[in-house]
Amino acid sequence: MVYIKNPYIRYIRRKPWAVIAPVSVIVVLYFFLFSSSSSLSSSSGSKNSAQSSPKYNYNTKSRRWFAKNRDSIILKNLPSDHISHYDLNKLTTSPDALAKKEEVLILTPMSRFLPQYWANLQKLSYDHSLISLGFILPRNNDGDVALKQLEEAIKDASTNNQLKYKKITILRQDSNSLDSQLEKDRHALKVQKERRSMMALARNSLVFTTISPTTSWILWLDADIVETPETLIQDLVAHNKPVISANVYQRYYNEEEKKNAIRAYDFNNWVESEEGLKIAASLPEDEIVVEGYAEMATYRPLMALFYDANGDQHTEMALDGVGGGAVMVKADVHRDGAMFPSFPFYHLIETEGFAKMAKRLGYEVFGLPNYLVYHYNE
Amino acid sequence: MVYIKNPYIRYIRRKPWAVIAPVSVIVVLYFFLFSSSSSLSSSSGSKNSAQSSPKYNYNTKSRRWFAKNRDSIILKNLPSDHISHYDLNKLTTSPDALAKKEEVLILTPMSRFLPQYWANLQKLSYDHSLISLGFILPRNNDGDVALKQLEEAIKDASTNNQLKYKKITILRQDSNSLDSQLEKDRHALKVQKERRSMMALARNSLVFTTISPTTSWILWLDADIVETPETLIQDLVAHNKPVISANVYQRYYNEEEKKNAIRAYDFNNWVESEEGLKIAASLPEDEIVVEGYAEMATYRPLMALFYDANGDQHTEMALDGVGGGAVMVKADVHRDGAMFPSFPFYHLIETEGFAKMAKRLGYEVFGLPNYLVYHYNE
């Protein structure tokens, strides 16, 4: 192939970002239907046994796809049975999501499998047949181990007939994933950028691959979140916000006071500050502002510090940055294009960049300072 | 609900971008399977007639979903028949896409239905059973008319058994779509920003809703493109680039020379220039640079002007901005997060902003100056 070599053309090239490789090589999909969808069961999948069946039967297929959209309207019946029309005009996002049977997609990037995460997930009281799950695991040893454990957990729940989710999707990330890191190393300022850039790519792959036309809400739930109220989904959607983040705390044993206690964990839920904006303005284009490091004191009001044990758990506060611990997002925010920047976007990346992007798309971002979920304590 | 009113918090709010409303209210899906997938036909969809079938049969479901991935590997057979594992490790993007049976998703925002567009689409020689189609239509009078015509065309092709696509998805955009505009008005500098911002949202909704785990390539093909080589898909994938754009020309009758002729049409395929960067740097944050207007002379090298009738049609040139006429994108570029900014992104929006975003994600962007496709001449 010939490249035009015209002196008039400046070939503006950037060195490909070496750490970033295309994503999503292994896709493992599990489909779980429900006894209530028994209308959708089909004859054997073997080629021979289906000889007597009609070659085309789209009605069945379509009904299966939209199994939960019982109030779909069939616009017209075309002469052939090849085609079905479905009007999903009723796809809503509303505070009473459960009553309206709105579908929720729970997305979790997972580099380790915590049984407590899984147990907590199973206990969520939102109708599981309206929930789809999506996981993405890094392509490294951690990911291999976590995948095996996740599969085992799914298998166990399935065997006990406790698995009622609409669909479970598991992706493997095709990147040179960072190797396992100790807690302290994982948080070192210098590795934050690379780590969170990889995480952003993982999140984008996950949401692009799993969002369906029937998804109303997306709950980003980190694999390290081991305790939430059972009504997590209902509680978050009740606020009916485009983006709303719970406050991530951690249980620990207070050695001095000799008792169990809680402490703030996730400092990525914040309100922008004059200092933060000044620091951002002073940085080279490709540098990022990260929260919670003394080297970079933003003096941003951090939601983690606004927790009031006696306060109303429905208290809302407007945010400019969010973490990924437990964030409910209206699917239309993603459909409009809100993604997780893996590159500095207004000097922000990943979930914090996502909040900025949602705001650039015209959406407001909120947090619930008194609504706690708990991060694993390793 | 209570808002925290703490003087420490600056409530940074932006007026929601009034023109931007959530998208994708009506989703109309057509599913087309193939006689080769007759193994996938299923028993009647009616609830009663399925009583004797097993309540769960995921093998069938999964096989249908991955009907074309015949070389999927079943990782393990779990004890129950609830679960099937599929290893899609072989999802590739390669120059010989057809030989490898790579799936292509053709996406078209459509505000008017041109029979010539449809006829050209039907003539594409890539295996239609590997092609899915996705359309998004504005929620206005134009959209209503176009939807009716598109449905009619699909119905006709279906009746004649000429419709072999894997899947067709039609979305209606839930926005206050701009009303119909005359060609000259549509291109007026002052309406460009709003029009293209809406278009960006439409494109994002479309790709987020239609990309599947099995999609290898995405061809953005505008509804005004009425003539392409029949080998369009094969020709573009042969270059094996993350993003590659054809050169959009237009046929017209040259009154002076009294003969049919062609002329450059799409000036959004360009290479960045010093002037362009200077203009961008001089603009307020929320202003955009648009190409092809005397008011804003960027002196960017425009691919449209590099067409050489005697040149090799495989000639490539690196680009910094692309138009949406006929652009082939590796699905992983979108999965990594590349979307169409509806807000100024480096002072660029829509397809031009998309090219910048792909580059920020580490991908290179190319064009084919001597490979022509033709825009409708109204």
CSV table of N, CA, C and O in Angstrom, one decimal, chain B residues 165-201:
chain,number,residue,atom,x,y,z
B,165,TYR,N,-29.9,-10.7,6.4
B,165,TYR,CA,-29.1,-10.1,7.5
B,165,TYR,C,-29.3,-10.9,8.8
B,165,TYR,O,-30.3,-11.5,9.0
B,166,LYS,N,-28.2,-10.8,9.6
B,166,LYS,CA,-28.3,-11.5,10.9
B,166,LYS,C,-29.3,-10.9,11.8
B,166,LYS,O,-30.1,-11.6,12.5
B,167,LYS,N,-29.4,-9.6,11.7
B,167,LYS,CA,-30.3,-8.9,12.6
B,167,LYS,C,-30.5,-7.4,12.1
B,167,LYS,O,-29.5,-6.9,11.6
B,168,ILE,N,-31.7,-6.9,12.3
B,168,ILE,CA,-31.9,-5.5,11.9
B,168,ILE,C,-32.5,-4.8,13.2
B,168,ILE,O,-33.5,-5.3,13.7
B,169,THR,N,-31.9,-3.7,13.6
B,169,THR,CA,-32.4,-2.9,14.7
B,169,THR,C,-32.7,-1.5,14.3
B,169,THR,O,-32.0,-0.9,13.6
B,170,ILE,N,-33.9,-1.1,14.7
B,170,ILE,CA,-34.3,0.3,14.3
B,170,ILE,C,-34.7,1.0,15.6
B,170,ILE,O,-35.5,0.6,16.4
B,171,LEU,N,-34.0,2.1,15.8
B,171,LEU,CA,-34.3,3.0,17.0
B,171,LEU,C,-34.9,4.3,16.6
B,171,LEU,O,-34.6,4.8,15.6
B,172,ARG,N,-35.8,4.7,17.5
B,172,ARG,CA,-36.3,6.1,17.4
B,172,ARG,C,-35.6,6.9,18.4
B,172,ARG,O,-35.5,6.5,19.6
B,173,GLN,N,-35.1,8.1,18.0
B,173,GLN,CA,-34.4,9.0,19.0
B,173,GLN,C,-35.4,9.8,19.8
B,173,GLN,O,-36.3,10.4,19.2
B,174,ASP,N,-35.2,9.8,21.1
B,174,ASP,CA,-36.2,10.5,21.9
B,174,ASP,C,-35.6,11.9,22.2
B,174,ASP,O,-35.2,12.2,23.3
B,175,SER,N,-35.5,12.7,21.2
B,175,SER,CA,-34.9,14.1,21.4
B,175,SER,C,-35.9,15.0,20.6
B,175,SER,O,-36.6,14.6,19.8
B,176,ASN,N,-35.7,16.3,21.0
B,176,ASN,CA,-36.4,17.3,20.2
B,176,ASN,C,-35.6,17.5,18.9
B,176,ASN,O,-34.8,18.4,18.8
B,177,SER,N,-35.7,16.5,18.0
B,177,SER,CA,-34.9,16.6,16.8
B,177,SER,C,-35.2,17.8,16.0
B,177,SER,O,-36.2,18.4,16.0
B,178,LEU,N,-34.1,18.3,15.4
B,178,LEU,CA,-34.2,19.5,14.6
B,178,LEU,C,-35.2,19.2,13.4
B,178,LEU,O,-35.1,18.0,12.9
B,179,ASP,N,-35.9,20.1,13.0
B,179,ASP,CA,-36.8,19.9,11.9
B,179,ASP,C,-36.0,19.9,10.6
B,179,ASP,O,-34.8,20.3,10.5
B,180,SER,N,-36.7,19.4,9.6
B,180,SER,CA,-36.1,19.3,8.3
B,180,SER,C,-35.4,20.6,7.9
B,180,SER,O,-35.9,21.7,8.2
B,181,GLN,N,-34.3,20.5,7.2
B,181,GLN,CA,-33.6,21.7,6.8
B,181,GLN,C,-33.2,21.6,5.3
B,181,GLN,O,-32.9,20.5,4.8
B,182,LEU,N,-33.3,22.7,4.6
B,182,LEU,CA,-32.8,22.7,3.3
B,182,LEU,C,-31.3,22.5,3.3
B,182,LEU,O,-30.6,22.8,4.3
B,183,GLU,N,-30.8,22.0,2.2
B,183,GLU,CA,-29.4,21.7,2.1
B,183,GLU,C,-28.5,22.9,2.5
B,183,GLU,O,-27.7,22.8,3.4
B,184,LYS,N,-28.9,24.1,2.0
B,184,LYS,CA,-28.0,25.2,2.3
B,184,LYS,C,-28.1,25.6,3.8
B,184,LYS,O,-27.2,26.0,4.5
B,185,ASP,N,-29.4,25.5,4.4
B,185,ASP,CA,-29.5,25.8,5.8
B,185,ASP,C,-28.8,24.8,6.7
B,185,ASP,O,-28.2,25.2,7.7
B,186,ARG,N,-28.9,23.6,6.3
B,186,ARG,CA,-28.3,22.5,7.0
B,186,ARG,C,-26.8,22.8,7.2
B,186,ARG,O,-26.2,22.3,8.2
B,187,HIS,N,-26.2,23.4,6.3
B,187,HIS,CA,-24.7,23.6,6.3
B,187,HIS,C,-24.3,25.0,6.9
B,187,HIS,O,-23.2,25.2,7.0
B,188,ALA,N,-25.3,25.8,7.2
B,188,ALA,CA,-25.0,27.1,7.7
B,188,ALA,C,-24.1,26.9,9.0
B,188,ALA,O,-24.5,26.1,9.8
B,189,LEU,N,-23.1,27.7,9.1
B,189,LEU,CA,-22.1,27.6,10.2
B,189,LEU,C,-22.9,27.6,11.6
B,189,LEU,O,-22.6,26.8,12.4
B,190,LYS,N,-23.8,28.5,11.7
B,190,LYS,CA,-24.4,28.6,13.0
B,190,LYS,C,-25.3,27.5,13.5
B,190,LYS,O,-25.5,27.2,14.6
B,191,VAL,N,-25.8,26.7,12.5
B,191,VAL,CA,-26.6,25.6,12.9
B,191,VAL,C,-25.8,24.3,13.0
B,191,VAL,O,-26.3,23.2,13.5
B,192,GLN,N,-24.6,24.3,12.4
B,192,GLN,CA,-23.8,23.1,12.4
B,192,GLN,C,-23.6,22.5,13.8
B,192,GLN,O,-23.7,21.3,14.0
B,193,LYS,N,-23.3,23.4,14.8
B,193,LYS,CA,-23.0,22.8,16.1
B,193,LYS,C,-24.2,22.1,16.7
B,193,LYS,O,-24.0,21.0,17.2
B,194,GLU,N,-25.3,22.7,16.6
B,194,GLU,CA,-26.5,22.1,17.2
B,194,GLU,C,-26.9,20.8,16.5
B,194,GLU,O,-27.1,19.7,17.0
B,195,ARG,N,-26.8,20.9,15.1
B,195,ARG,CA,-27.2,19.7,14.3
B,195,ARG,C,-26.2,18.6,14.5
B,195,ARG,O,-26.6,17.4,14.7
B,196,ARG,N,-24.9,18.9,14.6
B,196,ARG,CA,-24.0,17.8,14.7
B,196,ARG,C,-23.9,17.3,16.2
B,196,ARG,O,-23.6,16.1,16.4
B,197,SER,N,-24.3,18.1,17.1
B,197,SER,CA,-24.4,17.6,18.5
B,197,SER,C,-25.5,16.6,18.6
B,197,SER,O,-25.4,15.5,19.2
B,198,MET,N,-26.6,16.9,18.0
B,198,MET,CA,-27.8,15.9,18.0
B,198,MET,C,-27.4,14.6,17.3
B,198,MET,O,-27.7,13.5,17.7
B,199,MET,N,-26.7,14.8,16.2
B,199,MET,CA,-26.2,13.6,15.4
B,199,MET,C,-25.3,12.8,16.2
B,199,MET,O,-25.3,11.5,16.1
B,200,ALA,N,-24.4,13.4,17.0
B,200,ALA,CA,-23.5,12.7,17.8
B,200,ALA,C,-24.3,11.8,18.8
B,200,ALA,O,-23.9,10.6,19.0
B,201,LEU,N,-25.3,12.4,19.4
B,201,LEU,CA,-26.1,11.6,20.4
B,201,LEU,C,-26.7,10.4,19.7
B,201,LEU,O,-26.8,9.3,20.3
